[in-house]
Amino acid sequence: TTTGSTELAAGNNVELDGSIDAGTYVIVAAQENLTVGPISADANSPLGQAIKLGAGGNVTVDGALSTDPGTAGLNIAIDPVDVDINSTITATGDVDITASNNIDISATVTADSDQDDAGTVTLTADDDNTAGGNLISTSTVRGENLVITAANVDGGIYQADYADNGTDGDLFMNTSGTIGLNNNIAITDSYAEGFEAGLGPWEPVIDEELQWEWTTGTRDGVSAHSGEA
């Protein structure tokens, strides 16, 4: 379906199986669960997002969410109790996913898709601070900056400075539990990084060797080399 703009306040359990191609923006809010197919949008709404999905229950993304690749600064936001990302999310601006419980990612999430150094992926699980919300990923999250907060982080590939042009792309992970990574982390001296997990001394849960390397200034570089334990 091609529309100008779409604003839908829906009932208890909503499934949008068809595609939505909006000339401007799309806002969908469900009282309970929401499942969406492909959605594309070309302009931010007055709220600041080109695509905004909300639910009192769970949001399931079963079709690609995307913004116009030729328009900078278009944002995507999702705010449910739990969220399952089964198809790609691509924004020229920011991607903001906030869940009271878990965020489960099995498809690539991209901010700053136009690679103009302006686009942050913010992933917040357990936003009600009950220590019951995890970020679980088998895919890639990338953008100029990545800001990740969860009770625990399990898996995933995280790439800051997506434009790969040496600007200061930042990667921050903050948990109250563990950060478990089974993929390489490679951060050059043009990045800032920060990892916080729990209280007191932190020993990361990682399937590969984690090495801290001081580089220029006060920034750290982190590398985990495959095959080393």
mmCIF file of C-alpha atoms in Angstrom:
data_model
loop_
_atom_site.group_PDB
_atom_site.id
_atom_site.type_symbol
_atom_site.label_atom_id
_atom_site.label_comp_id
_atom_site.label_asym_id
_atom_site.label_seq_id
_atom_site.Cartn_x
_atom_site.Cartn_y
_atom_site.Cartn_z
ATOM 1 C CA THR A 1 0.000 0.000 0.000
ATOM 2 C CA THR A 2 1.313 3.455 -0.948
ATOM 3 C CA THR A 3 0.180 6.327 1.263
ATOM 4 C CA GLY A 4 1.025 9.889 2.180
ATOM 5 C CA SER A 5 1.378 9.322 5.912
ATOM 6 C CA THR A 6 -0.025 6.559 8.110
ATOM 7 C CA GLU A 7 -1.084 6.829 11.736
ATOM 8 C CA LEU A 8 -2.780 3.763 13.149
ATOM 9 C CA ALA A 9 -3.965 3.258 16.738
ATOM 10 C CA ALA A 10 -4.884 -0.401 16.749
ATOM 11 C CA GLY A 11 -6.533 -2.958 19.021
ATOM 12 C CA ASN A 12 -5.260 -5.883 21.021
ATOM 13 C CA ASN A 13 -3.332 -8.073 18.560
ATOM 14 C CA VAL A 14 -2.493 -6.531 15.208
ATOM 15 C CA GLU A 15 -0.842 -8.119 12.156
ATOM 16 C CA LEU A 16 0.062 -5.894 9.221
ATOM 17 C CA ASP A 17 0.941 -8.526 6.640
ATOM 18 C CA GLY A 18 1.091 -6.275 3.580
ATOM 19 C CA SER A 19 3.724 -3.689 2.770
ATOM 20 C CA ILE A 20 3.385 0.017 3.555
ATOM 21 C CA ASP A 21 5.224 2.543 1.384
ATOM 22 C CA ALA A 22 4.628 5.959 2.890
ATOM 23 C CA GLY A 23 5.396 9.200 1.106
ATOM 24 C CA THR A 24 6.038 10.706 4.516
ATOM 25 C CA TYR A 25 5.897 8.780 7.831
ATOM 26 C CA VAL A 26 4.327 5.758 9.551
ATOM 27 C CA ILE A 27 3.195 5.575 13.192
ATOM 28 C CA VAL A 28 1.548 2.391 14.507
ATOM 29 C CA ALA A 29 0.498 1.764 18.124
ATOM 30 C CA ALA A 30 -1.139 -1.442 19.384
ATOM 31 C CA GLN A 31 -2.697 -2.059 22.771
ATOM 32 C CA GLU A 32 -1.118 -5.504 22.983
ATOM 33 C CA ASN A 33 0.949 -7.304 20.302
ATOM 34 C CA LEU A 34 1.997 -5.938 16.918
ATOM 35 C CA THR A 35 3.453 -7.800 13.919
ATOM 36 C CA VAL A 36 4.510 -5.829 10.854
ATOM 37 C CA GLY A 37 5.611 -6.608 7.326
ATOM 38 C CA PRO A 38 7.718 -4.308 5.126
ATOM 39 C CA ILE A 39 7.444 -0.571 5.869
ATOM 40 C CA SER A 40 9.261 2.263 4.095
ATOM 41 C CA ALA A 41 8.994 5.982 4.842
ATOM 42 C CA ASP A 42 10.436 9.164 3.356
ATOM 43 C CA ALA A 43 10.152 11.852 6.071
ATOM 44 C CA ASN A 44 10.180 12.226 9.835
ATOM 45 C CA SER A 45 6.905 12.862 11.629
ATOM 46 C CA PRO A 46 6.448 15.802 14.033
ATOM 47 C CA LEU A 47 7.495 13.299 16.731
ATOM 48 C CA GLY A 48 10.856 12.917 15.036
ATOM 49 C CA GLN A 49 10.636 9.451 13.466
ATOM 50 C CA ALA A 50 9.915 8.289 9.943
ATOM 51 C CA ILE A 51 8.758 4.918 11.358
ATOM 52 C CA LYS A 52 7.509 4.561 14.926
ATOM 53 C CA LEU A 53 6.102 1.284 16.288
ATOM 54 C CA GLY A 54 4.712 0.906 19.800
ATOM 55 C CA ALA A 55 2.859 -1.816 21.679
ATOM 56 C CA GLY A 56 1.665 -2.630 25.154
ATOM 57 C CA GLY A 57 2.817 -6.181 24.428
ATOM 58 C CA ASN A 58 5.341 -7.438 21.879
ATOM 59 C CA VAL A 59 6.494 -6.108 18.519
ATOM 60 C CA THR A 60 7.610 -8.566 15.830
ATOM 61 C CA VAL A 61 9.327 -7.196 12.729
ATOM 62 C CA ASP A 62 8.761 -9.714 9.930
ATOM 63 C CA GLY A 63 9.399 -7.325 7.028
ATOM 64 C CA ALA A 64 12.154 -4.844 6.292
ATOM 65 C CA LEU A 65 11.851 -1.395 7.879
ATOM 66 C CA SER A 66 13.608 1.266 5.839
ATOM 67 C CA THR A 67 13.835 4.990 5.247
ATOM 68 C CA ASP A 68 14.463 6.838 1.987
ATOM 69 C CA PRO A 69 18.189 6.315 1.291
ATOM 70 C CA GLY A 70 18.462 9.730 -0.328
ATOM 71 C CA THR A 71 17.200 11.714 2.676
ATOM 72 C CA ALA A 72 19.539 12.206 5.622
ATOM 73 C CA GLY A 73 18.486 12.029 9.248
ATOM 74 C CA LEU A 74 15.421 9.775 8.984
ATOM 75 C CA ASN A 75 14.830 7.853 12.216
ATOM 76 C CA ILE A 76 13.169 4.581 13.271
ATOM 77 C CA ALA A 77 11.881 3.865 16.790
ATOM 78 C CA ILE A 78 10.328 0.755 18.370
ATOM 79 C CA ASP A 79 8.980 0.630 21.946
ATOM 80 C CA PRO A 80 7.241 -2.565 23.187
ATOM 81 C CA VAL A 81 7.572 -5.008 26.089
ATOM 82 C CA ASP A 82 9.543 -7.539 23.988
ATOM 83 C CA VAL A 83 10.786 -7.137 20.434
ATOM 84 C CA ASP A 84 11.823 -9.691 17.805
ATOM 85 C CA ILE A 85 13.752 -8.343 14.831
ATOM 86 C CA ASN A 86 13.441 -10.942 12.061
ATOM 87 C CA SER A 87 14.008 -8.587 9.103
ATOM 88 C CA THR A 88 16.445 -5.783 8.441
ATOM 89 C CA ILE A 89 16.070 -2.298 9.891
ATOM 90 C CA THR A 90 17.791 0.461 7.917
ATOM 91 C CA ALA A 91 17.727 4.189 8.708
ATOM 92 C CA THR A 92 19.756 7.107 7.410
ATOM 93 C CA GLY A 93 19.498 8.610 10.901
ATOM 94 C CA ASP A 94 18.987 6.907 14.264
ATOM 95 C CA VAL A 95 17.509 3.540 15.238
ATOM 96 C CA ASP A 96 16.098 3.445 18.774
ATOM 97 C CA ILE A 97 14.741 0.151 20.147
ATOM 98 C CA THR A 98 13.487 0.136 23.732
ATOM 99 C CA ALA A 99 11.987 -2.923 25.436
ATOM 100 C CA SER A 100 10.809 -3.520 28.985
ATOM 101 C CA ASN A 101 12.069 -7.086 28.658
ATOM 102 C CA ASN A 102 14.062 -8.607 25.797
ATOM 103 C CA ILE A 103 15.390 -7.530 22.419
ATOM 104 C CA ASP A 104 16.031 -10.471 20.061
ATOM 105 C CA ILE A 105 17.859 -9.626 16.832
ATOM 106 C CA SER A 106 18.267 -12.048 13.929
ATOM 107 C CA ALA A 107 18.642 -9.546 11.067
ATOM 108 C CA THR A 108 20.960 -6.598 10.435
ATOM 109 C CA VAL A 109 20.152 -3.302 12.148
ATOM 110 C CA THR A 110 21.739 -0.227 10.528
ATOM 111 C CA ALA A 111 21.794 3.434 11.488
ATOM 112 C CA ASP A 112 23.654 6.023 9.379
ATOM 113 C CA SER A 113 22.944 3.947 6.271
ATOM 114 C CA ASP A 114 23.926 6.927 4.106
ATOM 115 C CA GLN A 115 27.279 6.966 5.923
ATOM 116 C CA ASP A 116 27.312 10.687 6.644
ATOM 117 C CA ASP A 117 28.606 10.057 10.213
ATOM 118 C CA ALA A 118 25.217 10.909 11.758
ATOM 119 C CA GLY A 119 23.237 7.941 13.018
ATOM 120 C CA THR A 120 23.185 6.109 16.352
ATOM 121 C CA VAL A 121 21.739 2.715 17.199
ATOM 122 C CA THR A 122 20.383 2.766 20.756
ATOM 123 C CA LEU A 123 19.279 -0.600 22.129
ATOM 124 C CA THR A 124 17.722 -0.580 25.601
ATOM 125 C CA ALA A 125 16.466 -3.846 27.058
ATOM 126 C CA ASP A 126 15.086 -4.017 30.606
ATOM 127 C CA ASP A 127 14.078 -0.346 30.573
ATOM 128 C CA ASP A 128 11.905 -0.995 33.639
ATOM 129 C CA ASN A 129 15.084 -1.966 35.557
ATOM 130 C CA THR A 130 13.805 -5.322 36.811
ATOM 131 C CA ALA A 131 17.001 -7.120 35.690
ATOM 132 C CA GLY A 132 14.857 -9.284 33.454
ATOM 133 C CA GLY A 133 15.646 -7.867 30.021
ATOM 134 C CA ASN A 134 18.370 -9.207 27.732
ATOM 135 C CA LEU A 135 19.801 -8.335 24.333
ATOM 136 C CA ILE A 136 20.155 -11.535 22.312
ATOM 137 C CA SER A 137 21.637 -11.282 18.831
ATOM 138 C CA THR A 138 22.783 -13.575 16.047
ATOM 139 C CA SER A 139 23.265 -10.744 13.588
ATOM 140 C CA THR A 140 25.008 -7.394 13.050
ATOM 141 C CA VAL A 141 24.254 -4.002 14.597
ATOM 142 C CA ARG A 142 26.036 -1.059 12.967
ATOM 143 C CA GLY A 143 26.017 2.724 12.868
ATOM 144 C CA GLU A 144 28.191 5.724 13.539
ATOM 145 C CA ASN A 145 27.587 5.147 17.265
ATOM 146 C CA LEU A 146 26.171 2.214 19.240
ATOM 147 C CA VAL A 147 24.727 2.613 22.745
ATOM 148 C CA ILE A 148 23.585 -0.680 24.301
ATOM 149 C CA THR A 149 21.979 -1.157 27.724
ATOM 150 C CA ALA A 150 20.624 -4.479 28.986
ATOM 151 C CA ALA A 151 20.635 -6.795 31.972
ATOM 152 C CA ASN A 152 22.760 -9.152 29.847
ATOM 153 C CA VAL A 153 24.157 -9.098 26.301
ATOM 154 C CA ASP A 154 24.388 -12.431 24.503
ATOM 155 C CA GLY A 155 26.015 -12.617 21.085
ATOM 156 C CA GLY A 156 26.017 -10.325 18.077
ATOM 157 C CA ILE A 157 28.451 -8.338 15.927
ATOM 158 C CA TYR A 158 28.694 -4.614 16.764
ATOM 159 C CA GLN A 159 30.236 -2.131 14.351
ATOM 160 C CA ALA A 160 30.694 1.557 15.155
ATOM 161 C CA ASP A 161 31.983 4.095 12.594
ATOM 162 C CA TYR A 162 29.937 2.304 9.931
ATOM 163 C CA ALA A 163 31.185 4.785 7.324
ATOM 164 C CA ASP A 164 34.694 3.501 8.153
ATOM 165 C CA ASN A 165 36.286 6.874 7.538
ATOM 166 C CA GLY A 166 38.182 7.329 10.798
ATOM 167 C CA THR A 167 35.731 9.617 12.565
ATOM 168 C CA ASP A 168 34.960 9.138 16.246
ATOM 169 C CA GLY A 169 32.313 6.449 16.172
ATOM 170 C CA ASP A 170 31.584 5.201 19.699
ATOM 171 C CA LEU A 171 30.592 1.800 21.064
ATOM 172 C CA PHE A 172 29.171 1.619 24.597
ATOM 173 C CA MET A 173 27.719 -1.427 26.363
ATOM 174 C CA ASN A 174 26.296 -1.194 29.866
ATOM 175 C CA THR A 175 24.853 -4.197 31.684
ATOM 176 C CA SER A 176 23.952 -5.190 35.221
ATOM 177 C CA GLY A 177 24.955 -8.777 34.456
ATOM 178 C CA THR A 178 27.255 -10.197 31.789
ATOM 179 C CA ILE A 179 28.417 -9.296 28.291
ATOM 180 C CA GLY A 180 28.826 -12.523 26.336
ATOM 181 C CA LEU A 181 30.350 -12.128 22.875
ATOM 182 C CA ASN A 182 31.102 -14.911 20.440
ATOM 183 C CA ASN A 183 32.209 -12.714 17.549
ATOM 184 C CA ASN A 184 35.241 -10.530 16.992
ATOM 185 C CA ILE A 185 35.386 -6.972 18.285
ATOM 186 C CA ALA A 186 37.761 -4.717 16.364
ATOM 187 C CA ILE A 187 38.015 -1.080 17.471
ATOM 188 C CA THR A 188 40.576 1.252 15.920
ATOM 189 C CA ASP A 189 42.128 4.272 17.590
ATOM 190 C CA SER A 190 39.484 6.529 16.065
ATOM 191 C CA TYR A 191 36.788 4.974 18.258
ATOM 192 C CA ALA A 192 35.872 5.464 21.859
ATOM 193 C CA GLU A 193 34.630 2.412 23.713
ATOM 194 C CA GLY A 194 33.097 1.636 27.032
ATOM 195 C CA PHE A 195 32.027 -1.599 28.659
ATOM 196 C CA GLU A 196 30.386 -1.844 32.070
ATOM 197 C CA ALA A 197 28.959 -5.012 33.594
ATOM 198 C CA GLY A 198 27.693 -5.499 37.108
ATOM 199 C CA LEU A 199 29.437 -4.211 40.215
ATOM 200 C CA GLY A 200 33.075 -4.492 41.229
ATOM 201 C CA PRO A 201 35.773 -6.181 39.128
ATOM 202 C CA TRP A 202 34.469 -7.329 35.761
ATOM 203 C CA GLU A 203 35.537 -10.451 33.937
ATOM 204 C CA PRO A 204 33.813 -10.560 30.550
ATOM 205 C CA VAL A 205 32.114 -13.696 29.281
ATOM 206 C CA ILE A 206 33.737 -14.100 25.890
ATOM 207 C CA ASP A 207 34.559 -17.042 23.639
ATOM 208 C CA GLU A 208 37.761 -15.477 22.375
ATOM 209 C CA GLU A 209 40.736 -13.764 23.948
ATOM 210 C CA LEU A 210 40.030 -10.161 24.927
ATOM 211 C CA GLN A 211 42.974 -7.778 24.713
ATOM 212 C CA TRP A 212 43.043 -4.167 25.903
ATOM 213 C CA GLU A 213 45.417 -1.968 23.937
ATOM 214 C CA TRP A 214 46.053 1.692 24.690
ATOM 215 C CA THR A 215 46.211 3.796 21.569
ATOM 216 C CA THR A 216 46.310 7.559 21.073
ATOM 217 C CA GLY A 217 45.066 9.929 23.727
ATOM 218 C CA THR A 218 42.709 8.390 26.275
ATOM 219 C CA ARG A 219 40.881 6.056 23.932
ATOM 220 C CA ASP A 220 41.116 2.291 24.168
ATOM 221 C CA GLY A 221 41.265 -0.265 21.426
ATOM 222 C CA VAL A 222 39.789 -3.706 21.942
ATOM 223 C CA SER A 223 40.521 -6.753 19.852
ATOM 224 C CA ALA A 224 39.379 -10.346 20.222
ATOM 225 C CA HIS A 225 41.237 -12.813 18.079
ATOM 226 C CA SER A 226 39.461 -15.847 16.679
ATOM 227 C CA GLY A 227 40.707 -19.210 17.866
ATOM 228 C CA GLU A 228 42.419 -17.925 21.022
ATOM 229 C CA ALA A 229 41.034 -18.728 24.458
#
